[in-house]
mmCIF file of C-alpha atoms and ligand atoms in Angstrom:
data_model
loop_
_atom_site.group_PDB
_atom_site.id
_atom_site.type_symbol
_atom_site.label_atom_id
_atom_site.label_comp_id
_atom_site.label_asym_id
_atom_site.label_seq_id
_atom_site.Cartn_x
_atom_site.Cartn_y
_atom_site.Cartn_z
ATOM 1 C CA UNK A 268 123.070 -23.124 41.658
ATOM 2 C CA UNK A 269 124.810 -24.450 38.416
ATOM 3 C CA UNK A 270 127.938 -23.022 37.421
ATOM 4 C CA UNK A 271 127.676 -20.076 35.155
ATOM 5 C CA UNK A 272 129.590 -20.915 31.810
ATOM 6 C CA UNK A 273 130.514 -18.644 28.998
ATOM 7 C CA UNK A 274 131.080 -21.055 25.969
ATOM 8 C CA UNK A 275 132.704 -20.750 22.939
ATOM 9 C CA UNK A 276 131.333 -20.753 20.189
ATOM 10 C CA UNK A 277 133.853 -22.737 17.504
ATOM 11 C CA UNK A 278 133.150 -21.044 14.252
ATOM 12 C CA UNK A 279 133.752 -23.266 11.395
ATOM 13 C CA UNK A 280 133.154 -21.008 8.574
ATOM 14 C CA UNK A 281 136.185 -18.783 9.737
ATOM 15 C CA UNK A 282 138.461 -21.881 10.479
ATOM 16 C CA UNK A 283 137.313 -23.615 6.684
ATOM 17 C CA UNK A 284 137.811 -19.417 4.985
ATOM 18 C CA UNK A 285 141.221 -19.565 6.567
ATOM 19 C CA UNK A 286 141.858 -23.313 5.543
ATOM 20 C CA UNK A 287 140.713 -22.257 1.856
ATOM 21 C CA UNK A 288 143.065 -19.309 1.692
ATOM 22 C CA UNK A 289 145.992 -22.121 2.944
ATOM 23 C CA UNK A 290 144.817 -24.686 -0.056
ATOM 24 C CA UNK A 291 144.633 -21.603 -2.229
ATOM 25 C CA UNK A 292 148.532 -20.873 -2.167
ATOM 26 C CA UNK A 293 149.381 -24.804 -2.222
ATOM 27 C CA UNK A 294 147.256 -25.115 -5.257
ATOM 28 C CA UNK A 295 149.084 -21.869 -6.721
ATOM 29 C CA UNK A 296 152.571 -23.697 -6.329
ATOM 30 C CA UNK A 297 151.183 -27.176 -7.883
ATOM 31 C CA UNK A 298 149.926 -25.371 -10.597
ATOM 32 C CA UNK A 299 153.459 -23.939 -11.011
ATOM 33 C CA UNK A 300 154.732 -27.542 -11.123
ATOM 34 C CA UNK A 301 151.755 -28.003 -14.227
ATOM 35 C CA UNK A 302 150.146 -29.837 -11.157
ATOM 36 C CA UNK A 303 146.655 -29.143 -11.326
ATOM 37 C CA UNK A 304 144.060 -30.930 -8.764
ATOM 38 C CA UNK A 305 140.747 -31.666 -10.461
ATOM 39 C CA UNK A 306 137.880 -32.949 -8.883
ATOM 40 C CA UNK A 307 134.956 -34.706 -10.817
ATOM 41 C CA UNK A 308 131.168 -34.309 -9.136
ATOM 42 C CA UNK A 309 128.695 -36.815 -9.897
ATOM 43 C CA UNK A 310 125.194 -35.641 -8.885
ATOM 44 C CA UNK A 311 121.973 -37.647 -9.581
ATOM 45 C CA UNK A 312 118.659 -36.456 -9.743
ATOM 46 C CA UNK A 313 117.557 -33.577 -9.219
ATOM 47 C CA UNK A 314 117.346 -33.490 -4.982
ATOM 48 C CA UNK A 315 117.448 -29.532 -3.980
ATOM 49 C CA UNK A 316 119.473 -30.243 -0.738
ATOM 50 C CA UNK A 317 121.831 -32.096 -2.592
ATOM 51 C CA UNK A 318 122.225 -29.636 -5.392
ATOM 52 C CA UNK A 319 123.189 -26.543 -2.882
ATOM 53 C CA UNK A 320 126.302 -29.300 -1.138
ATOM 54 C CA UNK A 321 127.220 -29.671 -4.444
ATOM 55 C CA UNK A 322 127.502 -25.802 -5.366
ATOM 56 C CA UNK A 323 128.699 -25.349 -2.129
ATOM 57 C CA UNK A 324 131.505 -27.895 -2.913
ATOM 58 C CA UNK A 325 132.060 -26.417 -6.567
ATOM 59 C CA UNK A 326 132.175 -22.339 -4.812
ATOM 60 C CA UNK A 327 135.265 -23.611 -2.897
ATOM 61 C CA UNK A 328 137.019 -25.662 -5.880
ATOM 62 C CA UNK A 329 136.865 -21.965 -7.649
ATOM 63 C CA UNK A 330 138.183 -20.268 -4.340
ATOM 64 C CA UNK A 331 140.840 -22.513 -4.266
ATOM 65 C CA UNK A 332 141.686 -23.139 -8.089
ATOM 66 C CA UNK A 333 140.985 -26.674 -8.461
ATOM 67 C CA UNK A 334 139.591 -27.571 -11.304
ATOM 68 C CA UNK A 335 136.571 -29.236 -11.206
ATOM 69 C CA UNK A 336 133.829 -30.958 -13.116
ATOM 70 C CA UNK A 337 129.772 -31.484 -11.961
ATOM 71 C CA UNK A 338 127.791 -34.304 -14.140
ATOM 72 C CA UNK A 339 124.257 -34.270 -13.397
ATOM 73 C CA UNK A 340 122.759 -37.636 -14.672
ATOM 74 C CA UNK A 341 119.322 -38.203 -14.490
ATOM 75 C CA UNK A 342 117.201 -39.707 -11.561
ATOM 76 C CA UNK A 343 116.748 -42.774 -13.844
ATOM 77 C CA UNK A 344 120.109 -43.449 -14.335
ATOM 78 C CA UNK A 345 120.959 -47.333 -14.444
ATOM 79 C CA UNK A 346 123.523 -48.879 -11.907
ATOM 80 C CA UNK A 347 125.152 -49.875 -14.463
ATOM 81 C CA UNK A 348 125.561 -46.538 -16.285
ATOM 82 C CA UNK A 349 126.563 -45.055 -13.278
ATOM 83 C CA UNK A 350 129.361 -47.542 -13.107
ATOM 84 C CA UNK A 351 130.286 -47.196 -16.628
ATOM 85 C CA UNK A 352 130.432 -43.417 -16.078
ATOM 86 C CA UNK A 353 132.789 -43.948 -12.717
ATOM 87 C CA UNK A 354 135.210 -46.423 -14.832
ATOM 88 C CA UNK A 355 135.469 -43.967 -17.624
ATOM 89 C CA UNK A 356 136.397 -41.393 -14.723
ATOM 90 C CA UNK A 357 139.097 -43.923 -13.125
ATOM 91 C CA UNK A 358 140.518 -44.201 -16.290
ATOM 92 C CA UNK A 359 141.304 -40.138 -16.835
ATOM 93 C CA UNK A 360 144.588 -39.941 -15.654
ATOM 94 C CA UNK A 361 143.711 -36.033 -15.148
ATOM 95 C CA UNK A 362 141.350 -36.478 -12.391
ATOM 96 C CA UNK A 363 142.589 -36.843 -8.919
ATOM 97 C CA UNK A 364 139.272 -37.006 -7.328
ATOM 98 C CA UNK A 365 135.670 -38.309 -7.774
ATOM 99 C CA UNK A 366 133.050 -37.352 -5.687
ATOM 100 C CA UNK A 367 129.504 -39.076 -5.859
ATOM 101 C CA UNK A 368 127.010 -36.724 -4.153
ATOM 102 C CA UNK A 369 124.725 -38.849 -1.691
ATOM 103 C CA UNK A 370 122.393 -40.059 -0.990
ATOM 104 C CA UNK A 371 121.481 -41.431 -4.685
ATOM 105 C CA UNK A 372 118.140 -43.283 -6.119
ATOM 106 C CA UNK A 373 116.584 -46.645 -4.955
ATOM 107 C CA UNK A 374 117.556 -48.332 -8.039
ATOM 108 C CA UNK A 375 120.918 -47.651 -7.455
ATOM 109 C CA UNK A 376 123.360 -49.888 -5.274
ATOM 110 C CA UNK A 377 125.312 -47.220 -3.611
ATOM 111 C CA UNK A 378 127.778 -49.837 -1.607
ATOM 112 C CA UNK A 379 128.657 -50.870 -5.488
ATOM 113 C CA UNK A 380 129.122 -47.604 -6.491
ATOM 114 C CA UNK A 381 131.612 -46.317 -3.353
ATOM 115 C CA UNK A 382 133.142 -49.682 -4.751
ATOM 116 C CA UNK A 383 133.650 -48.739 -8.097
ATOM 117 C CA UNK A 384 135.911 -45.741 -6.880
ATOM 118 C CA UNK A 385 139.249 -45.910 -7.257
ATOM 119 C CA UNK A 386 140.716 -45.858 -3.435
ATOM 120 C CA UNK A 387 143.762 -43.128 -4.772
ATOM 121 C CA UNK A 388 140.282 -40.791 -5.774
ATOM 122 C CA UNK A 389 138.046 -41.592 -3.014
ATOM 123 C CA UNK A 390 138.356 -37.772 -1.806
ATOM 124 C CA UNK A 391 135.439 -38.465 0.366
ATOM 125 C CA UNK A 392 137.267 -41.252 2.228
ATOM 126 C CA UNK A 393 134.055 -43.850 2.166
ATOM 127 C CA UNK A 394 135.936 -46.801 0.089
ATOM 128 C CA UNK A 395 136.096 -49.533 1.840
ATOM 129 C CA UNK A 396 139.805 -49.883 1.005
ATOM 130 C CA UNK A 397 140.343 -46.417 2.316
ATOM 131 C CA UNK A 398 138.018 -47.151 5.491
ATOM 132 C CA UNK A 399 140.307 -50.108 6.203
ATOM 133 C CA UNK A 400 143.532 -47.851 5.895
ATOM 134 C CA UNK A 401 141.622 -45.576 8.553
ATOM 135 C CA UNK A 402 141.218 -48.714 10.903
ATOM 136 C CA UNK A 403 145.150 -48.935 10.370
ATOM 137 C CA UNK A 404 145.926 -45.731 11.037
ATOM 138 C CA UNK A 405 147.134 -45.841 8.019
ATOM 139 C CA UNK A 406 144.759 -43.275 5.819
ATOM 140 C CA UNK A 407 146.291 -40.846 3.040
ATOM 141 C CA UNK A 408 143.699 -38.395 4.086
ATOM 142 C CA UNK A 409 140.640 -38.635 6.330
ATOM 143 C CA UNK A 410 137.030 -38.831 5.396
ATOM 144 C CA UNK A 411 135.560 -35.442 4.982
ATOM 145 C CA UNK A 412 133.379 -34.721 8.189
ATOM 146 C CA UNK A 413 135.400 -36.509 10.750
ATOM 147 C CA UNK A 414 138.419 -34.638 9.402
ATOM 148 C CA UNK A 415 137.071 -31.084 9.318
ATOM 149 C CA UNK A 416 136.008 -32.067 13.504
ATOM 150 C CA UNK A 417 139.742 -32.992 14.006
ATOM 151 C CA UNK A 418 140.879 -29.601 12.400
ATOM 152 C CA UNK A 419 138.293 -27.871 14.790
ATOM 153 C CA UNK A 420 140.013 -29.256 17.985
ATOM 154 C CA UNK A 421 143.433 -28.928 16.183
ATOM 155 C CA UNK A 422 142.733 -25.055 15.637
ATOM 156 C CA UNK A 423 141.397 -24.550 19.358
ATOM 157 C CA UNK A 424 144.425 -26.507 20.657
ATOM 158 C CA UNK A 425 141.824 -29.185 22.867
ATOM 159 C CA UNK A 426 143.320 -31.684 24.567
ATOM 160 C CA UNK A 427 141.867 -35.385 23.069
ATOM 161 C CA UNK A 428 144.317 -37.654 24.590
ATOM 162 C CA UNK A 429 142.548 -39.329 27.616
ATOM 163 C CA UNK A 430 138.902 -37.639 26.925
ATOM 164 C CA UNK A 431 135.798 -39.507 27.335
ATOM 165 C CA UNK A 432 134.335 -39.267 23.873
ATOM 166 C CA UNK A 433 130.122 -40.037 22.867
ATOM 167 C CA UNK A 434 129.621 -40.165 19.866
ATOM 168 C CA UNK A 435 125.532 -40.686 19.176
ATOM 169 C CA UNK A 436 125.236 -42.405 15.224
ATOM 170 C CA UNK A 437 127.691 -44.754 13.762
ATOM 171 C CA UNK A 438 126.793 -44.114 10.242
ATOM 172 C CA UNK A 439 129.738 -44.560 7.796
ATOM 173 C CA UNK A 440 130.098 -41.126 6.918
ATOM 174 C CA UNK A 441 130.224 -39.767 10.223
ATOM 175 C CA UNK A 442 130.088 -41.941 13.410
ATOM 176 C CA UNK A 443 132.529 -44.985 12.674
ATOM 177 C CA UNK A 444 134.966 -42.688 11.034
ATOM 178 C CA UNK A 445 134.970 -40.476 13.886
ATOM 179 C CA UNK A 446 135.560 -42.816 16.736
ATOM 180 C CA UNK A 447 138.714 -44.531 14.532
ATOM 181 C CA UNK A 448 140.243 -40.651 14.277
ATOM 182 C CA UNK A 449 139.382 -39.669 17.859
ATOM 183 C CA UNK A 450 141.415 -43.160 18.700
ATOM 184 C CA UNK A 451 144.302 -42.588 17.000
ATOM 185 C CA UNK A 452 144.284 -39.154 19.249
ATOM 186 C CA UNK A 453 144.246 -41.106 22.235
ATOM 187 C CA UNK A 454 140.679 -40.435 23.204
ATOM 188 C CA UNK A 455 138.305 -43.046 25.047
ATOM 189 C CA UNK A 456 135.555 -43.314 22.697
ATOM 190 C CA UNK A 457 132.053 -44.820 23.083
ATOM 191 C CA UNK A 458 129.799 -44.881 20.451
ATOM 192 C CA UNK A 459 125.697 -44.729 20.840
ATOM 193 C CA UNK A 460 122.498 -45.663 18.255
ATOM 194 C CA UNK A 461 119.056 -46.382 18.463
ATOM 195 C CA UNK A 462 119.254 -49.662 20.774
ATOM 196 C CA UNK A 463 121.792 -48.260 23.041
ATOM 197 C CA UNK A 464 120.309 -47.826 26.289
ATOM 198 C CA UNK A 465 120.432 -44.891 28.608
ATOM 199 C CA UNK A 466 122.011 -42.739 26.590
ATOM 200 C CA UNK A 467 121.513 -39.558 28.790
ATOM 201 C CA UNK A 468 123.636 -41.366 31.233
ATOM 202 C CA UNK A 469 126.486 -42.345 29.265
ATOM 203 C CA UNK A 470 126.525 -38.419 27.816
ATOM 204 C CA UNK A 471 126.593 -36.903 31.609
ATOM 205 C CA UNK A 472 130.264 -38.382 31.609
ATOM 206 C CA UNK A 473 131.363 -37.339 28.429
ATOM 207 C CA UNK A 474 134.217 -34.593 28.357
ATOM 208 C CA UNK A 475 133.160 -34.305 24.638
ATOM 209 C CA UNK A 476 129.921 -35.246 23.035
ATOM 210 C CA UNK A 477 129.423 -35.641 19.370
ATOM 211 C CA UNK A 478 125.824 -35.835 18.185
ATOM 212 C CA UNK A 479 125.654 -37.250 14.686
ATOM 213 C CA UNK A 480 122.112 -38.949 14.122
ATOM 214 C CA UNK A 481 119.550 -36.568 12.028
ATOM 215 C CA UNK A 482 117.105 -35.688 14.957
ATOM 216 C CA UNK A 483 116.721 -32.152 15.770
ATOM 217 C CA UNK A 484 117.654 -30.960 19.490
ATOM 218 C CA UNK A 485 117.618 -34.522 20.454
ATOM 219 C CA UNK A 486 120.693 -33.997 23.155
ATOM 220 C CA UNK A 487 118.659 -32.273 25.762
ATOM 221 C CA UNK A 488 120.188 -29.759 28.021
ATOM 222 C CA UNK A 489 119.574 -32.245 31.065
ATOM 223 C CA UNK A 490 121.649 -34.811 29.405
ATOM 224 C CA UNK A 491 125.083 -33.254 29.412
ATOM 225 C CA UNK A 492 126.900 -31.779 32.376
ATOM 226 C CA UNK A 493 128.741 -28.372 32.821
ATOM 227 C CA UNK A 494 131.272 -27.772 30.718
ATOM 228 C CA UNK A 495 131.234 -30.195 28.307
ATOM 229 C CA UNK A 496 132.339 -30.193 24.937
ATOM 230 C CA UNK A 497 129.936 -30.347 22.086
ATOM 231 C CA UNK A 498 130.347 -31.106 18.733
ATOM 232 C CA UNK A 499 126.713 -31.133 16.769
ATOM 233 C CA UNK A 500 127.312 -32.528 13.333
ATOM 234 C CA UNK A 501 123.514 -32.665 12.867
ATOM 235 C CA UNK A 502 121.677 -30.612 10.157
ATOM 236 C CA UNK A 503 117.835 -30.874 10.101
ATOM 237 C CA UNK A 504 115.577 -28.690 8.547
ATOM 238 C CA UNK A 505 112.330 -27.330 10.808
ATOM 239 C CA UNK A 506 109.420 -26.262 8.789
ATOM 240 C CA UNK A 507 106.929 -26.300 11.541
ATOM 241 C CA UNK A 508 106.604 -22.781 13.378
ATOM 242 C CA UNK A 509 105.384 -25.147 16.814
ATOM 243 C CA UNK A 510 108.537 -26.650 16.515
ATOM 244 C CA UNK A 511 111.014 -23.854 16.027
ATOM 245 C CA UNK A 512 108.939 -21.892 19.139
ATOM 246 C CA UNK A 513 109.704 -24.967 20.827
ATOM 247 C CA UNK A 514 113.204 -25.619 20.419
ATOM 248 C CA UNK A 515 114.227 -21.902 20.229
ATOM 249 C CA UNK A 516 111.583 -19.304 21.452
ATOM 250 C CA UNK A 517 109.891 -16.858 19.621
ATOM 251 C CA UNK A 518 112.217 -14.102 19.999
ATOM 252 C CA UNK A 519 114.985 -16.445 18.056
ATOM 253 C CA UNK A 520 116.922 -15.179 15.026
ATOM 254 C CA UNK A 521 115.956 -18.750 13.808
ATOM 255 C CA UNK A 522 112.086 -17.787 13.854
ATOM 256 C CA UNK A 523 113.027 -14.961 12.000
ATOM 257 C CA UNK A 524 114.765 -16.980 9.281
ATOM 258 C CA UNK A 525 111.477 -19.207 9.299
ATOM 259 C CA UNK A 526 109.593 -16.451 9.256
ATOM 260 C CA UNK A 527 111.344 -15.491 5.667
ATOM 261 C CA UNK A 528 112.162 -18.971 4.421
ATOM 262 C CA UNK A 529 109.185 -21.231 6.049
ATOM 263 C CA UNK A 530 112.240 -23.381 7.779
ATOM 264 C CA UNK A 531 114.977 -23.087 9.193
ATOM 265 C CA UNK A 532 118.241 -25.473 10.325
ATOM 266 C CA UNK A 533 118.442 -27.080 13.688
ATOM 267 C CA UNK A 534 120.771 -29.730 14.834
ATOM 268 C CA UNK A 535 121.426 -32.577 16.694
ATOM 269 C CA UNK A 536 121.763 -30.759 20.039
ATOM 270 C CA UNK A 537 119.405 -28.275 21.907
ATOM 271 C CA UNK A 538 120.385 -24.974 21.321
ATOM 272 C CA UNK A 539 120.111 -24.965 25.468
ATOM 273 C CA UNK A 540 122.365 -27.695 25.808
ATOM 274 C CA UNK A 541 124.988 -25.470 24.376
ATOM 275 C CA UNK A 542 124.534 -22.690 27.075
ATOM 276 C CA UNK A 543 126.156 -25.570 29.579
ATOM 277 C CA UNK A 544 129.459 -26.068 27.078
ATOM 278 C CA UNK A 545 132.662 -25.213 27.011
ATOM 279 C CA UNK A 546 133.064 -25.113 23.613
ATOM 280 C CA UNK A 547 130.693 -26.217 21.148
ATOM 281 C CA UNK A 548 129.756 -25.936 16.910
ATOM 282 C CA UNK A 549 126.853 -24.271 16.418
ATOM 283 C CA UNK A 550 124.539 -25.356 12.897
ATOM 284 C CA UNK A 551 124.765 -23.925 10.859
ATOM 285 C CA UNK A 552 128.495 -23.104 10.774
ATOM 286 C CA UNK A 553 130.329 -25.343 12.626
ATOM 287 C CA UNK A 554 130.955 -28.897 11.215
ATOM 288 C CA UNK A 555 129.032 -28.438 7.691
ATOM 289 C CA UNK A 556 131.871 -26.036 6.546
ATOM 290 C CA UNK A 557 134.774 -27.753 7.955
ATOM 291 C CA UNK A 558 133.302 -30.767 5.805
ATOM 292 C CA UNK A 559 133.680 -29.106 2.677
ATOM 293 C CA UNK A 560 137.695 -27.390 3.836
ATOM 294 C CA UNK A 561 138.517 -31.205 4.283
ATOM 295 C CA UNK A 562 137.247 -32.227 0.702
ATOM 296 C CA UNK A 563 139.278 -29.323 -0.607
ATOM 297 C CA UNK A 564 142.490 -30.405 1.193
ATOM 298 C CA UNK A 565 141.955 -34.334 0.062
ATOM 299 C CA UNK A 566 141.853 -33.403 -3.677
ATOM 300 C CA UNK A 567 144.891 -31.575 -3.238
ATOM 301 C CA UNK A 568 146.340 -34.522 -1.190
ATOM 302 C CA UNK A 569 145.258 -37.351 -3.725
ATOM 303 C CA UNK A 570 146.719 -34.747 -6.708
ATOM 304 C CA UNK A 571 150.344 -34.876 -5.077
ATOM 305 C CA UNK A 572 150.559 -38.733 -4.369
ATOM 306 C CA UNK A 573 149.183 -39.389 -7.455
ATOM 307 C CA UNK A 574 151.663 -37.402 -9.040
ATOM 308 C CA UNK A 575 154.215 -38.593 -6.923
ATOM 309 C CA UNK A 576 153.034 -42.661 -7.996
ATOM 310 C CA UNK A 577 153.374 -41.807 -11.502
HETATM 311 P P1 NAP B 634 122.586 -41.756 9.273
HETATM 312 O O1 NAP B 634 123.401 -42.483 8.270
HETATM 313 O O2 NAP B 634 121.115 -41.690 9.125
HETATM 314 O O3 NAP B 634 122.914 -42.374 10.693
HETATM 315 C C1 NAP B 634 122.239 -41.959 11.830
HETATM 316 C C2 NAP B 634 122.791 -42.657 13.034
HETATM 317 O O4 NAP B 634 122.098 -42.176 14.177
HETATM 318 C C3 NAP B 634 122.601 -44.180 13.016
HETATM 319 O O5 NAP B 634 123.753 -44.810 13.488
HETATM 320 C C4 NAP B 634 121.417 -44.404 13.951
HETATM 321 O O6 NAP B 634 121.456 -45.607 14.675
HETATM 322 C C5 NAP B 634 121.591 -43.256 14.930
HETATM 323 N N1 NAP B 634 120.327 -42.892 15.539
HETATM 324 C C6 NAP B 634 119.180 -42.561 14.919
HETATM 325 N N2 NAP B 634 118.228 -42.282 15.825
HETATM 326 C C7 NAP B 634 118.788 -42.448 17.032
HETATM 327 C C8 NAP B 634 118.319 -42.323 18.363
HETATM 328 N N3 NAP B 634 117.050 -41.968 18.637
HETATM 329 N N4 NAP B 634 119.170 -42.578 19.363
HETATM 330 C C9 NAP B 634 120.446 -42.935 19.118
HETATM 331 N N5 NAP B 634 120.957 -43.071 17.879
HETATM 332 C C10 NAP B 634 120.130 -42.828 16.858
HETATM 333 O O7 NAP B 634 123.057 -40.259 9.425
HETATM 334 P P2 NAP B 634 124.445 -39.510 9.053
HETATM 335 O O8 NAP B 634 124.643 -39.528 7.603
HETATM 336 O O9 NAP B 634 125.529 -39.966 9.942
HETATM 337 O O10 NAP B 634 124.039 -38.016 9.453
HETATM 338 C C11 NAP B 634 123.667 -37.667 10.758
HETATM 339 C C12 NAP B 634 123.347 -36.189 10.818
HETATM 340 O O11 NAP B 634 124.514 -35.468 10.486
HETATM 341 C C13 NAP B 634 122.290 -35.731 9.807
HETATM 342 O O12 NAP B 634 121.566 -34.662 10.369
HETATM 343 C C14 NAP B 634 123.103 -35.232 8.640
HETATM 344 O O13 NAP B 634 122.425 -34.250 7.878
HETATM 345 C C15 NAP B 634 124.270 -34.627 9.368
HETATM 346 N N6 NAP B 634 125.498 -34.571 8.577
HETATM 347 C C16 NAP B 634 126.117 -33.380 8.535
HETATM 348 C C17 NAP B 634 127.295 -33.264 7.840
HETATM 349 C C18 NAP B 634 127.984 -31.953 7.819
HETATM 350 O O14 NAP B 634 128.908 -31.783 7.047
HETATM 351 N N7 NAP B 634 127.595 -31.024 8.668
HETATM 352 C C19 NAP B 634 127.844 -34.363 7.173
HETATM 353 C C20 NAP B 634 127.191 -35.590 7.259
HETATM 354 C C21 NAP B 634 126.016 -35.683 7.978
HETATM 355 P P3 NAP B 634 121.346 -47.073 13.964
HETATM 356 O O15 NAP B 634 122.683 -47.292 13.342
HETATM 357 O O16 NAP B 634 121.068 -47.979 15.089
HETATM 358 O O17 NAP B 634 120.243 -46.947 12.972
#
């Protein structure tokens, strides 16, 4: 008979409200000190998903008091517009941060644009200068979704030094970033993508997995053993009624959100998989809010040591 478990469920949209009302009070006593973070938003096009991270973003700069700034430019933008724009941006001693909503257009060379950052505004950690300071252990702040995860163990006090840690993706954003912080914690860390073989195997002797890849309820139940830890960073939207049946039964508050929306959000993990957890972030409301608490925190950080550099 397997064990019974009774996991908990790490809520990430209490831990990022309580993390906001923290950054709210710092920002109060910079602005006493005529310090006042400002963040700059660059979003392209006119993408739907991207425009509700942005607003999502922008809600918590007015929660917090940072100022902040959103240019839409238009889907046809040139790279070298783009650019111009960032430089111009650089140049504004005012701004402390400069965030460039992805993913952008095909004509547009995004490694260029990251690039064109200035490392002391990268708020979103994904310079390469910054990524290198990260290898280090050396990073003035961490890249946004890796460091909301490390708040969500900090908060629940779990352990990291000597866990076995899978991690499934090794995208920039996510994966790499995540098995450098996870490191510096002392954590064994082996990372998975699409040619790693049997990866059901290497997650049965995981203490935590992390599932960052953009497939919904790929991590099956039968690939993780009792009591593991799970962290599902994924976020994909179901709009096929087989599928949501599927994945979480009719009786689901999910089909009832499809049922009113025609979609609804699954992640990386099978909602089964999580019955078998210790601990684990559900989606939505686990990661995805702790991603945006992080941002908030790094424009504050990159206000004071720019100030302080001055
Ligand atoms: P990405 O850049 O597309 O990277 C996906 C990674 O998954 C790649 O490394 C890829 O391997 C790997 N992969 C794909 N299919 C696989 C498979 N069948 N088996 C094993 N590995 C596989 O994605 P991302 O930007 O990291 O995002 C991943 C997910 O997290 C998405 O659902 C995204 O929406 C979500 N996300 C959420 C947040 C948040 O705040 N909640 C933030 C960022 C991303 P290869 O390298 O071999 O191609």
């Amino acid at each position: 008979m397997p064990q019974k478990n009774n996991p908990v469920k790490l809520d990430g949209t209490l831990l990022a409200e309580k993390l906001t009302e923290a950054a709210k009070n710092e920002v109060e006593k910079l602005r006493k000190k005529n310090i006042v973070p400002h963040l700059e938003v660059i979003l392209v096009g006119n993408d739907p998903a991207s425009r509700i991270y942005v607003n999502n973003k922008t809600k918590a700069c007015d929660k917090t008091g940072i100022f902040h700034n959103t240019n839409l430019l238009p889907e046809n933008v040139s790279n070298e517009e783009l650019l111009k724009f960032i430089q111009e941006l650089n140049s504004k001693k005012e701004v402390n941060g400069i965030l460039v909503q992805l993913p952008l257009p095909p004509q547009i060379k995004k490694d260029k644009i990251i690039d064109a950052i200035d490392p002391i505004k990268d708020v979103d950690g994904l310079h390469p200068y910054n990524m290198g300071l990260l290898m280090a252990g050396r990073q003035q702040w961490n890249p946004c979704t890796p460091g909301g995860i490390l708040s969500i163990f900090k908060e629940h006090s779990i352990p990291l030094e000597g866990k076995n840690c899978v991690i499934i993706g090794r995208s920039d954003i996510v994966g790499k970033p995540l098995s450098l912080l996870l490191m510096q914690q002392n954590a064994t860390v082996t990372i998975c993508h699409s040619k790693t073989k049997n990866i059901p195997e290497l997650l049965k002797k995981a203490d935590i997995v992390c599932a960052a890849i953009g497939k919904a309820a790929f991590v099956k139940p039968d690939f993780i053993e009792q009591n593991t830890i799970i962290i599902d960073v994924g976020v994909n939207r179901i709009s096929e009624e087989k599928l949501v049946d599927e994945i979480f039964g009719k009786e689901a508050p999910q089909k009832e959100t499809f049922q009113k929306r025609g979609s609804c959000l699954c992640g990386d993990v099978h909602p089964q998989a999580y019955t078998k957890s210790s601990y684990y972030t559900p989606v939505p409301g686990g990661v995805g809010p702790m991603t945006i608490a992080t941002l908030i925190n790094n424009t504050i950080t990159a206000a004071k040591v720019q100030k302080n550099s001055q």
